[in-house]
Coordinates of C-alpha atoms in Angstrom, one line a residue:
Chain A
X1 CA 0.1 -0.3 -0.1
X2 CA 2.9 2.3 0.8
X3 CA 5.3 0.9 -2.4
X4 CA 3.8 3.7 -4.6
X5 CA 4.8 6.8 -2.0
X6 CA 8.0 5.4 -1.7
X7 CA 9.0 7.5 -5.0
X8 CA 6.9 10.5 -4.0
X9 CA 8.7 10.2 -0.5
X10 CA 12.0 10.5 -2.1
X11 CA 11.7 12.9 -4.3
X12 CA 10.0 14.9 -1.2
X13 CA 13.2 13.9 0.4
X14 CA 15.4 15.2 -2.1
X15 CA 13.6 18.8 -1.8
X16 CA 13.5 19.1 1.6
X17 CA 17.4 18.5 1.7
X18 CA 17.8 21.4 0.2
X19 CA 15.6 23.4 2.6
X20 CA 16.7 21.2 5.8
X21 CA 20.1 23.3 4.9
X22 CA 17.9 27.2 6.1
X23 CA 15.3 25.1 8.3
X24 CA 17.6 23.8 11.0
X25 CA 14.4 22.0 12.7
X26 CA 15.1 19.3 9.4
X27 CA 18.6 19.5 9.7
X28 CA 18.7 18.3 13.1
X29 CA 16.6 15.6 12.7
X30 CA 17.9 14.8 9.6
X31 CA 21.6 14.7 10.7
X32 CA 20.1 12.4 14.0
X33 CA 18.4 10.1 11.7
X34 CA 21.7 10.1 9.4
X35 CA 23.4 9.2 12.7
X36 CA 21.4 6.3 13.6
X37 CA 20.1 5.1 10.6
X38 CA 23.6 4.3 8.7
X39 CA 23.5 0.4 8.8
X40 CA 20.1 0.2 7.7
X41 CA 20.3 2.7 4.5
X42 CA 18.1 2.8 1.7
X43 CA 15.2 1.3 3.2
X44 CA 11.4 2.9 3.1
X45 CA 11.2 2.8 6.1
X46 CA 14.2 5.5 6.6
X47 CA 12.7 8.1 4.0
X48 CA 9.8 8.3 6.3
X49 CA 10.7 10.3 8.6
X50 CA 9.2 13.2 8.1
X51 CA 5.9 10.0 8.6
X52 CA 7.8 9.0 11.9
X53 CA 5.0 8.3 13.5
X54 CA 3.9 5.6 11.0
X55 CA 7.2 4.0 11.6
X56 CA 6.4 1.6 14.7
X57 CA 3.1 0.1 12.3
X58 CA 5.1 -0.8 9.3
X59 CA 8.1 -2.2 10.7
X60 CA 8.3 -3.8 13.5
X61 CA 11.9 -4.5 14.0
X62 CA 13.1 -0.9 13.1
X63 CA 10.6 1.8 14.2
X64 CA 11.9 3.2 18.0
X65 CA 15.1 4.5 15.6
X66 CA 13.9 6.3 13.6
X67 CA 12.1 8.3 15.8
X68 CA 14.3 12.1 17.0
X69 CA 14.8 12.0 20.1
X70 CA 14.1 15.2 20.9
X71 CA 9.9 15.0 19.7
X72 CA 7.5 14.6 22.4
X73 CA 5.4 11.0 21.4
X74 CA 2.8 9.0 22.3
X75 CA 3.7 5.6 22.9
X76 CA 3.0 3.4 19.6
X77 CA -0.2 1.8 21.4
X78 CA -1.7 5.1 20.8
X79 CA -1.3 5.6 17.2
X80 CA -3.5 2.4 16.2
X81 CA -6.7 3.9 16.5
X82 CA -5.8 7.5 14.6
X83 CA -4.7 5.4 11.0
X84 CA -7.9 7.0 9.6
X85 CA -6.9 10.2 10.2
X86 CA -3.6 9.6 9.2
X87 CA -4.6 7.9 6.2
X88 CA -6.7 11.6 5.0
X89 CA -3.1 12.9 5.6
X90 CA -1.4 11.3 3.3
X91 CA -3.9 11.7 0.5
X92 CA -3.8 15.3 1.4
X93 CA 0.1 15.8 0.9
X94 CA -0.3 13.1 -2.6
X95 CA -2.5 15.8 -3.7
X96 CA -0.1 18.5 -3.9
X97 CA 0.2 19.2 -8.1
X98 CA 4.1 20.2 -8.0
X99 CA 6.0 16.7 -6.7
X100 CA 2.1 14.0 -7.0
X101 CA 2.9 13.3 -10.6
X102 CA 6.7 12.2 -11.4
X103 CA 8.0 13.0 -8.7
X104 CA 11.8 13.1 -10.7
X105 CA 11.2 15.9 -11.5
X106 CA 11.6 17.4 -8.2
X107 CA 15.3 16.8 -8.0
X108 CA 18.5 19.7 -8.2
X109 CA 17.9 21.2 -11.4
X110 CA 19.3 24.4 -12.3
X111 CA 16.0 26.7 -11.8
X112 CA 16.3 27.6 -8.0
X113 CA 13.8 29.5 -7.7
X114 CA 11.0 27.3 -9.2
X115 CA 12.9 24.9 -6.2
X116 CA 13.1 27.2 -3.8
X117 CA 9.2 27.9 -4.4
X118 CA 8.4 24.5 -4.4
X119 CA 10.5 23.2 -1.5
X120 CA 9.2 25.9 0.7
X121 CA 5.7 24.5 -0.6
X122 CA 6.7 21.1 0.1
X123 CA 8.3 22.2 3.4
X124 CA 5.3 23.9 4.7
X125 CA 3.2 21.2 4.2
X126 CA 5.6 18.6 5.7
X127 CA 5.5 20.9 8.3
X128 CA 1.9 21.8 9.4
X129 CA 0.8 18.0 8.2
X130 CA 3.5 17.1 10.9
X131 CA 1.4 18.9 13.6
X132 CA -1.5 18.2 12.5
X133 CA 0.0 14.5 13.3
X134 CA 0.9 15.9 17.1
X135 CA -2.4 15.9 18.0
X136 CA -3.6 13.3 19.9
X137 CA -7.6 12.3 21.6
X138 CA -7.1 13.0 24.7
X139 CA -8.3 9.1 25.8
X140 CA -7.6 6.4 27.2
X141 CA -6.1 3.0 26.2
X142 CA -7.0 0.0 28.8
X143 CA -3.6 -1.5 27.5
X144 CA -1.3 1.7 27.6
X145 CA -2.7 2.5 32.0
X146 CA 0.2 0.5 33.5
X147 CA 2.6 2.6 31.7
X148 CA 1.1 5.6 32.5
X149 CA 0.8 4.6 36.1
X150 CA 4.6 4.0 36.0
X151 CA 5.6 7.0 34.6
X152 CA 3.1 8.8 37.3
X153 CA 3.7 7.3 40.0
X154 CA 8.1 8.0 39.7
X155 CA 8.0 4.1 39.5
X156 CA 12.0 4.6 39.6
X157 CA 12.0 6.7 42.6
X158 CA 9.0 4.6 44.6
X159 CA 11.9 1.6 44.2
X160 CA 14.2 3.4 45.5
X161 CA 11.9 4.7 48.3
X162 CA 11.0 1.3 48.8
X163 CA 14.5 -0.6 49.0
X164 CA 15.4 2.5 51.7
X165 CA 11.8 1.3 54.1
X166 CA 12.8 -2.2 53.5
X167 CA 16.5 -1.4 54.5
X168 CA 14.9 -0.1 57.8
X169 CA 13.3 -2.8 58.3
X170 CA 16.4 -5.2 58.2
X171 CA 18.3 -3.5 60.4
X172 CA 15.3 -3.2 62.9
X173 CA 16.7 -6.0 66.1
X174 CA 14.0 -7.9 65.8
X175 CA 13.1 -11.6 64.3
X176 CA 12.2 -11.1 60.8
X177 CA 8.9 -11.5 59.4
X178 CA 8.0 -11.9 55.8
X179 CA 4.2 -10.9 56.3
X180 CA 4.8 -7.4 58.2
X181 CA 8.0 -7.3 55.4
X182 CA 5.9 -7.1 52.9
X183 CA 2.9 -5.2 54.0
X184 CA 5.4 -2.4 55.3
X185 CA 6.8 -2.7 51.3
X186 CA 4.0 -2.3 49.7
X187 CA 2.1 0.4 52.0
X188 CA 5.7 2.5 51.5
X189 CA 5.6 1.7 48.1
X190 CA 1.3 2.6 47.5
X191 CA 2.6 5.8 49.8
X192 CA 4.9 6.9 47.6
X193 CA 2.6 6.2 44.4
X194 CA 0.2 8.8 45.5
X195 CA 2.5 11.2 46.7
X196 CA 4.1 11.3 43.0
X197 CA 1.5 11.2 41.7
X198 CA 0.0 14.6 43.7
X199 CA 3.3 16.4 42.5
X200 CA 3.0 15.6 38.6
X201 CA -0.5 16.7 39.1
X202 CA 0.3 20.0 41.1
X203 CA 3.1 20.5 38.7
X204 CA 2.1 20.9 34.9
X205 CA 3.3 23.8 33.7
X206 CA 6.6 24.0 35.6
X207 CA 6.8 20.6 34.1
X208 CA 5.9 21.2 30.5
X209 CA 8.7 24.2 30.4
X210 CA 11.6 21.6 31.9
X211 CA 13.5 19.3 29.8
X212 CA 13.7 17.0 32.3
X213 CA 10.1 16.4 33.2
X214 CA 8.7 17.6 29.9
X215 CA 7.0 14.3 28.9
X216 CA 5.4 13.3 31.9
X217 CA 1.7 11.8 31.4
X218 CA -0.5 14.6 32.6
X219 CA 2.0 17.4 30.4
X220 CA 1.5 14.9 27.5
X221 CA -2.6 14.2 28.6
X222 CA -2.6 10.9 28.4
X223 CA -4.3 11.5 31.4
X224 CA -7.0 14.0 33.1
X225 CA -6.2 15.7 36.2
X226 CA -9.0 13.9 37.5
X227 CA -7.7 10.9 36.9
X228 CA -4.7 11.7 38.5
X229 CA -6.0 12.7 41.9
X230 CA -8.3 9.2 41.4
X231 CA -5.4 7.2 41.0
X232 CA -3.4 8.7 43.8
X233 CA -6.3 8.7 46.0
X234 CA -6.6 5.0 45.1
X235 CA -3.4 4.1 46.6
X236 CA -3.2 6.3 48.9
X237 CA -6.2 5.0 50.8
X238 CA -5.1 1.2 50.9
X239 CA -1.6 2.5 51.5
X240 CA -2.0 3.4 54.4
X241 CA -4.6 1.5 55.5
X242 CA -1.8 -1.6 55.4
X243 CA 0.4 0.0 57.4
X244 CA -1.9 1.6 60.2
X245 CA -3.9 -1.7 60.2
X246 CA -1.8 -4.3 58.8
X247 CA 1.6 -3.2 60.7
X248 CA 0.6 -1.2 63.5
X249 CA -0.7 2.6 63.4
X250 CA 2.5 4.3 64.0
X251 CA 4.3 3.4 60.6
X252 CA 0.4 4.0 59.7
X253 CA 0.7 7.7 60.8
X254 CA 4.4 8.1 59.4
X255 CA 3.3 7.5 56.0
X256 CA 0.6 10.3 56.0
X257 CA 2.3 12.6 58.1
X258 CA 5.2 11.7 54.7
X259 CA 2.2 11.9 51.9
X260 CA 1.0 15.2 53.7
X261 CA 4.7 16.8 53.8
X262 CA 5.8 16.4 50.2
X263 CA 2.3 16.8 48.3
X264 CA 1.6 20.3 50.5
X265 CA 5.2 21.4 52.3
X266 CA 7.7 20.2 49.9
X267 CA 5.8 20.8 46.5
X268 CA 4.4 24.1 46.8
X269 CA 8.4 25.6 48.8
X270 CA 10.0 24.6 46.0
X271 CA 9.1 27.7 44.2
X272 CA 9.0 29.8 47.3
X273 CA 11.7 29.0 49.2
X274 CA 15.2 27.3 48.9
X275 CA 13.8 25.4 52.6
X276 CA 12.4 23.1 49.7
X277 CA 15.6 21.1 49.7
X278 CA 15.5 21.0 54.2
X279 CA 12.1 19.3 53.6
X280 CA 12.8 17.0 50.9
X281 CA 15.5 15.5 52.9
X282 CA 13.2 15.0 55.6
X283 CA 10.7 13.3 53.0
X284 CA 13.6 11.0 52.4
X285 CA 14.4 10.4 55.8
X286 CA 11.3 9.1 57.0
X287 CA 10.8 5.9 55.1
X288 CA 14.0 3.9 56.4
X289 CA 12.6 5.6 59.8
X290 CA 8.8 3.9 58.9
X291 CA 10.6 0.5 58.3
X292 CA 12.2 0.2 61.3
X293 CA 8.9 1.4 63.0
X294 CA 6.8 -1.2 61.6
X295 CA 9.3 -4.1 63.1
X296 CA 9.8 -2.6 66.5
X297 CA 6.9 -0.3 66.5
X298 CA 8.4 2.7 68.3
X299 CA 10.7 5.4 67.7
X300 CA 13.9 3.9 68.6
X301 CA 17.8 5.8 68.2
X302 CA 18.3 2.9 65.3
X303 CA 15.4 4.6 63.3
X304 CA 16.8 7.7 64.3
X305 CA 20.3 6.8 62.5
X306 CA 18.9 5.6 59.6
X307 CA 17.1 8.3 59.1
X308 CA 19.7 10.7 59.4
X309 CA 22.4 8.9 57.2
X310 CA 19.2 9.0 54.7
X311 CA 18.7 13.1 55.4
X312 CA 22.6 13.2 54.8
X313 CA 22.5 11.6 51.6
X314 CA 19.7 13.6 49.6
X315 CA 22.4 17.2 50.3
X316 CA 25.1 15.7 48.0
X317 CA 22.6 13.9 45.3
X318 CA 20.5 17.0 45.0
X319 CA 22.4 19.4 45.3
X320 CA 24.8 18.3 42.7
X321 CA 21.8 17.6 39.8
X322 CA 20.2 20.8 40.3
X323 CA 24.1 22.9 39.8
X324 CA 23.6 21.8 36.1
X325 CA 19.7 22.5 36.1
X326 CA 20.7 26.1 37.6
X327 CA 18.6 27.7 33.9
X328 CA 15.6 25.8 33.2
X329 CA 14.9 26.5 37.6
X330 CA 15.1 29.9 36.9
X331 CA 13.0 29.7 34.1
X332 CA 10.5 28.1 35.7
X333 CA 10.5 30.4 38.3
X334 CA 11.8 27.2 41.4
X335 CA 13.8 28.5 43.9
X336 CA 17.2 26.3 44.4
X337 CA 19.9 27.2 47.0
X338 CA 22.0 26.0 43.3
X339 CA 20.2 29.6 41.7
X340 CA 19.8 31.7 44.5
X341 CA 22.3 30.7 47.6
X342 CA 25.5 28.6 45.2
X343 CA 28.3 28.9 48.3
X344 CA 25.3 27.5 50.3
X345 CA 24.6 24.4 48.2
X346 CA 28.0 23.9 48.1
X347 CA 28.8 24.1 51.3
X348 CA 26.0 22.2 52.5
X349 CA 26.6 19.3 50.0
X350 CA 30.3 18.6 52.2
X351 CA 29.4 19.3 54.6
X352 CA 26.6 15.9 54.9
X353 CA 28.9 14.1 52.8
X354 CA 31.4 14.6 55.4
X355 CA 28.2 13.9 58.1
X356 CA 27.7 10.6 56.5
X357 CA 31.4 9.4 58.0
X358 CA 30.0 9.9 61.2
X359 CA 27.2 9.3 61.0
X360 CA 28.6 5.7 59.8
X361 CA 31.2 5.3 63.1
X362 CA 27.8 6.2 65.4
X363 CA 25.6 3.8 64.4
X364 CA 28.3 0.9 66.0
X365 CA 27.8 3.1 68.9
X366 CA 24.2 2.6 69.0
X367 CA 24.2 -1.3 68.7
X368 CA 22.8 -1.4 65.0
X369 CA 25.8 -2.6 63.2
X370 CA 28.9 -4.4 64.2
X371 CA 32.1 -2.0 64.4
X372 CA 33.3 -3.4 61.3
X373 CA 30.8 -0.9 59.1
X374 CA 32.3 1.9 60.0
X375 CA 35.2 0.6 58.8
X376 CA 34.5 -1.4 55.3
X377 CA 32.3 2.0 54.6
X378 CA 34.8 4.1 55.1
X379 CA 36.4 4.2 51.7
X380 CA 33.1 4.8 49.6
X381 CA 32.5 7.4 52.6
X382 CA 35.3 9.0 51.8
X383 CA 35.4 8.9 48.0
X384 CA 31.9 10.9 48.0
X385 CA 33.1 12.9 50.5
X386 CA 36.1 13.8 47.8
X387 CA 33.5 14.4 45.0
X388 CA 31.9 16.8 46.9
X389 CA 35.0 18.7 47.8
X390 CA 36.0 19.0 44.7
X391 CA 32.5 20.2 43.5
X392 CA 33.1 22.6 46.5
X393 CA 37.0 23.8 45.1
X394 CA 35.6 23.4 41.1
X395 CA 31.9 24.6 40.5
X396 CA 31.4 22.8 37.2
X397 CA 29.5 20.7 35.4
X398 CA 31.5 18.2 35.6
X399 CA 32.3 18.0 39.5
X400 CA 28.8 18.2 39.9
X401 CA 28.3 15.5 37.1
X402 CA 30.0 13.2 39.5
X403 CA 29.0 13.4 42.2
X404 CA 25.5 13.5 41.4
X405 CA 26.4 9.5 39.8
X406 CA 28.5 8.7 42.9
X407 CA 26.0 9.8 45.2
X408 CA 23.4 7.2 43.1
X409 CA 25.3 3.9 43.8
X410 CA 26.5 5.0 46.9
X411 CA 23.8 5.0 48.8
X412 CA 22.6 1.2 48.4
X413 CA 26.5 0.3 48.6
X414 CA 26.1 1.9 51.8
X415 CA 22.5 0.0 52.4
X416 CA 24.1 -2.6 51.4
X417 CA 27.3 -3.1 53.5
X418 CA 25.1 -1.9 56.7
X419 CA 22.9 -5.2 56.0
X420 CA 26.4 -7.1 55.6
X421 CA 27.6 -5.4 59.7
X422 CA 24.6 -5.4 60.7
X423 CA 24.4 -6.5 65.5
X424 CA 23.4 -9.9 65.9
X425 CA 19.5 -10.0 66.9
X426 CA 19.8 -10.3 71.1
X427 CA 16.5 -12.7 71.0
X428 CA 18.5 -15.8 70.7
X429 CA 20.6 -14.9 73.5
X430 CA 17.6 -13.8 75.9
X431 CA 15.4 -17.4 75.5
X432 CA 19.0 -19.2 76.4
X433 CA 18.8 -17.2 79.5
X434 CA 15.6 -18.4 80.1
X435 CA 15.7 -22.0 79.7
X436 CA 18.5 -22.8 81.8
Chain B
X1 CA -2.8 40.9 40.6
X2 CA -2.5 41.2 36.8
X3 CA -2.8 37.3 36.4
X4 CA -6.1 36.9 38.4
X5 CA -8.9 37.7 35.4
X6 CA -11.8 37.3 38.1
X7 CA -11.3 40.7 39.8
X8 CA -12.2 39.8 43.4
X9 CA -12.0 36.0 43.7
X10 CA -11.5 34.9 46.6
X11 CA -10.9 31.0 47.2
X12 CA -14.0 30.3 49.0
X13 CA -16.0 31.8 46.1
X14 CA -15.1 29.4 43.9
X15 CA -14.8 26.4 45.5
X16 CA -19.4 27.6 46.3
X17 CA -19.8 28.7 42.5
X18 CA -18.0 24.7 41.2
X19 CA -20.3 23.4 43.9
X20 CA -23.5 25.2 42.9
X21 CA -23.0 25.9 39.8
X22 CA -25.4 23.1 38.8
X23 CA -28.1 24.8 40.2
X24 CA -27.4 28.1 40.4
X25 CA -26.5 28.6 36.5
X26 CA -24.2 30.1 34.4
X27 CA -21.0 31.3 36.2
X28 CA -20.5 34.1 34.4
X29 CA -16.9 33.8 32.4
X30 CA -16.3 37.6 31.0
X31 CA -15.3 37.2 27.0
X32 CA -12.2 37.2 26.4
X33 CA -12.2 39.2 22.5
X34 CA -8.3 39.2 22.2
X35 CA -6.6 35.2 22.2
X36 CA -3.4 37.2 23.5
X37 CA -0.2 35.4 23.6
X38 CA -1.5 32.4 21.3
X39 CA 0.1 29.6 20.0
X40 CA 2.2 30.2 16.6
X41 CA 0.8 26.3 15.2
X42 CA -1.6 26.1 12.9
X43 CA -5.5 25.8 13.6
X44 CA -6.2 22.6 14.0
X45 CA -10.2 21.3 14.4
X46 CA -10.5 17.5 15.0
X47 CA -12.2 14.9 13.5
X48 CA -16.4 15.6 13.2
X49 CA -16.7 12.0 15.2
X50 CA -14.1 12.1 17.3
X51 CA -16.1 12.5 20.8
X52 CA -13.0 13.7 22.7
X53 CA -10.6 16.6 23.3
X54 CA -8.1 17.0 21.3
X55 CA -3.8 17.8 22.6
X56 CA -1.1 19.0 20.3
X57 CA 2.5 19.3 20.8
X58 CA 4.1 22.5 22.9
X59 CA 3.9 25.8 22.2
X60 CA 7.3 26.6 20.8
X61 CA 7.4 29.6 23.2
X62 CA 5.6 29.0 26.2
X63 CA 6.1 25.1 25.8
X64 CA 2.3 24.5 26.9
X65 CA 0.5 22.2 24.9
X66 CA -2.9 23.4 23.9
X67 CA -6.2 21.3 24.4
X68 CA -9.6 21.3 21.8
X69 CA -12.2 21.1 24.0
X70 CA -14.6 19.1 22.5
X71 CA -18.2 20.8 22.9
X72 CA -20.9 17.9 22.7
X73 CA -24.3 18.0 21.4
X74 CA -26.3 17.5 24.5
X75 CA -24.0 19.6 26.6
X76 CA -25.0 20.8 30.1
X77 CA -24.9 24.3 31.4
X78 CA -22.4 22.4 34.2
X79 CA -20.1 20.6 31.6
X80 CA -20.1 24.0 30.2
X81 CA -19.2 25.7 32.3
X82 CA -15.8 23.7 32.7
X83 CA -15.3 23.9 29.6
X84 CA -15.4 27.5 29.4
X85 CA -13.4 27.7 32.3
X86 CA -10.8 25.5 31.6
X87 CA -10.0 27.2 28.2
X88 CA -9.3 30.6 30.3
X89 CA -8.0 28.7 32.1
X90 CA -5.8 27.8 28.8
X91 CA -5.2 31.3 28.1
X92 CA -4.5 32.4 31.4
X93 CA -1.6 29.9 31.7
X94 CA -0.4 30.8 28.3
X95 CA 0.0 34.1 28.9
X96 CA 2.0 34.0 31.4
X97 CA 4.6 31.6 30.7
X98 CA 4.4 33.2 27.2
X99 CA 5.1 36.1 28.8
X100 CA 8.6 34.3 31.1
X101 CA 9.6 32.7 29.0
X102 CA 10.4 35.5 26.0
X103 CA 11.1 38.2 28.1
X104 CA 13.2 35.4 29.9
X105 CA 15.7 35.3 26.7
X106 CA 15.6 38.2 25.4
X107 CA 17.1 39.4 29.3
X108 CA 19.3 37.2 29.2
X109 CA 20.1 38.3 25.5
X110 CA 21.2 41.7 26.4
X111 CA 22.8 40.0 30.2
X112 CA 25.5 38.2 27.8
X113 CA 25.9 41.5 25.7
X114 CA 25.7 44.0 28.2
X115 CA 28.3 41.8 29.8
X116 CA 30.6 40.8 26.4
X117 CA 30.8 44.9 25.8
X118 CA 31.7 45.6 29.7
X119 CA 35.3 43.0 28.7
X120 CA 35.4 45.1 25.5
X121 CA 35.0 41.7 23.2
X122 CA 32.2 41.3 20.3
X123 CA 29.3 38.8 20.0
X124 CA 31.2 36.4 17.6
X125 CA 34.4 34.8 18.8
X126 CA 37.0 34.0 16.9
X127 CA 35.3 30.8 15.2
X128 CA 32.0 33.3 14.0
X129 CA 30.6 31.3 16.6
X130 CA 28.6 32.6 19.4
X131 CA 30.1 33.9 22.3
X132 CA 28.9 32.4 25.4
X133 CA 29.8 33.0 29.1
X134 CA 31.0 30.8 32.1
X135 CA 28.6 29.2 34.0
X136 CA 29.6 31.5 36.8
X137 CA 28.6 34.3 34.8
X138 CA 25.1 33.3 33.9
X139 CA 24.5 32.2 37.4
X140 CA 24.1 35.8 38.4
X141 CA 21.9 36.6 36.3
X142 CA 19.6 33.2 36.9
X143 CA 19.5 34.1 40.3
X144 CA 18.6 38.0 39.4
X145 CA 15.3 37.3 37.3
X146 CA 14.6 34.3 40.0
X147 CA 15.0 37.3 42.8
X148 CA 13.2 39.6 40.1
X149 CA 10.4 37.7 39.7
X150 CA 10.0 36.4 43.0
X151 CA 6.2 38.0 43.4
X152 CA 5.1 36.9 40.5
X153 CA 5.9 33.5 41.2
X154 CA 4.2 33.4 44.1
X155 CA 0.8 34.9 43.3
X156 CA 1.1 32.9 40.4
X157 CA 1.7 29.8 42.1
X158 CA -1.7 30.4 44.1
X159 CA -3.8 31.3 41.4
X160 CA -2.5 27.9 39.6
X161 CA -3.3 26.0 42.4
X162 CA -6.8 27.6 42.8
X163 CA -7.2 27.1 39.2
X164 CA -6.2 23.4 39.6
X165 CA -8.3 22.1 42.2
X166 CA -11.5 23.9 41.2
X167 CA -11.2 21.9 37.9
X168 CA -10.8 18.9 39.1
X169 CA -13.2 19.4 41.7
X170 CA -15.8 20.1 38.4
X171 CA -14.4 17.0 36.8
X172 CA -15.6 15.0 39.4
X173 CA -18.6 16.4 39.2
X174 CA -19.2 16.1 35.6
X175 CA -18.3 12.4 35.6
X176 CA -21.0 11.6 38.6
X177 CA -23.8 13.9 36.1
X178 CA -22.8 11.5 33.2
X179 CA -22.5 8.4 35.4
X180 CA -25.8 9.2 37.3
X181 CA -27.3 9.7 33.4
X182 CA -26.2 6.7 31.7
X183 CA -27.1 4.5 34.8
X184 CA -30.8 6.1 35.3
X185 CA -31.9 6.9 31.7
X186 CA -31.6 5.6 28.3
X187 CA -29.4 8.2 26.7
X188 CA -26.2 6.4 26.0
X189 CA -24.3 8.7 24.4
X190 CA -22.5 10.1 27.2
X191 CA -19.1 9.3 27.1
X192 CA -17.2 9.2 30.3
X193 CA -14.4 11.6 30.4
X194 CA -11.2 10.5 30.6

């Protein structure tokens, strides 16, 4: 069905090459396409970079690579119902007399003026038809929902939060109970999903203006605001109920408080004051405390230590991330230390990286771990402190990136080392004493 | 404030209106005769047989995606109120962000030009490319821009939260109304919103 249009498209492609040199957008697309498609040059699919939305339907193997990266497109599955509308658009393009009859006339001829007119018309039409194709129906397809919900709830961040809560549970000096552990993990996960959804619900226009966040579901219209709020409600209620009735009321209260802190304090504060970073660090510190309280039922010194370690970790992590986003934050109106108080930003990151060493040394003193822990965690703590110092001294993009990526592996590593050095549970000794 | 299209509005007022709008009749949305800072995309007309709203590509200046709201044949008063309010909010948002982004770009260029002039350097470097300032120098501009616009951002934020919550509330009411009509009447033409 698409074979006749192959020749037309080849001609169209040739003409657009000329126009593309002046029009940065197409030359950028073209360059990207050439780079990505070189091994398979010459197939029809590659000449349809103007009809990139169709590629996914025509060839299962090639689809993703032919798409220019920066264009925000819906998932391939969303395209299916619009086939009728897209065919209408193809027909419209084919009716243009300048290139529908014989594509060989549309070549690099010496009549530059005529060529320019044709190419202008062609690029305008393809530009307009390209724009028209980017309009999408705001309609939810059930098969897309899991992916959309995953993006709405920031599933990777949620997974990290659940990991820290699980670590808090395992580090608690009580026998391991699988059912309570699972309930805590699921409840914390649901609470995190709810908080992230409400955060995205409030931040739609801001997310649209930042490169990092412009592909979120609410920004792209894949969900309505009501749907997002309903999803958040559907996560909050079972999540908090699981924590309150399945685990204990203290953990449930901490979960509810954390959702409130994130949605009603951190999210609005982001645009009002730099204090949002400290509130955000507190939000990150509460999950391991929840894990500990789920196990022991009370807020012990160990719980506060786990919270303090996560709290301190947030600063090198976030301050380094925000350093390279200063332009976006400024334009979007986000008040972050990296923009308004850069010296403080670097100082705080260094201060808290050094604090991690101190907190690791405190762990055995509070009977959370053995004395091996501060020793084996010293290399990674020293390394992150060294990178923080480099960031403090150099304050450039490179050192900020290095520190950020280090923080991403530093936390899981630290938690793992902590688990391996956990102080043995004392309940065995108690039972031995009572039986003798 | 300049961002508030409904003068004298309060949070309480908006909630009451959204709660009782069905019974009080249509809320008088002031007509915006001139669509300011309109999206530069060509006008898009949704297909006639579509029963849903359509969302377009991001506007090049404001980065917001325009929505074409579907007008149902049997649109109720509440649905009309919701649609007009969403339309009005979209235009208000478009105006704010188009102004914000254009002034950011303009002020950034002015800052770069004045800094280069102060150092006695031209706008183009040795290779003919555009001369850029260091990240540290640009950070001064970003900090200044943010501090200068603090009050504007705070006002916008407050207004946006009010509108967003009102729209969601109205959408909830419309959904309930549609459920009721589908359940208790023979009218199957009511499509549930997303």
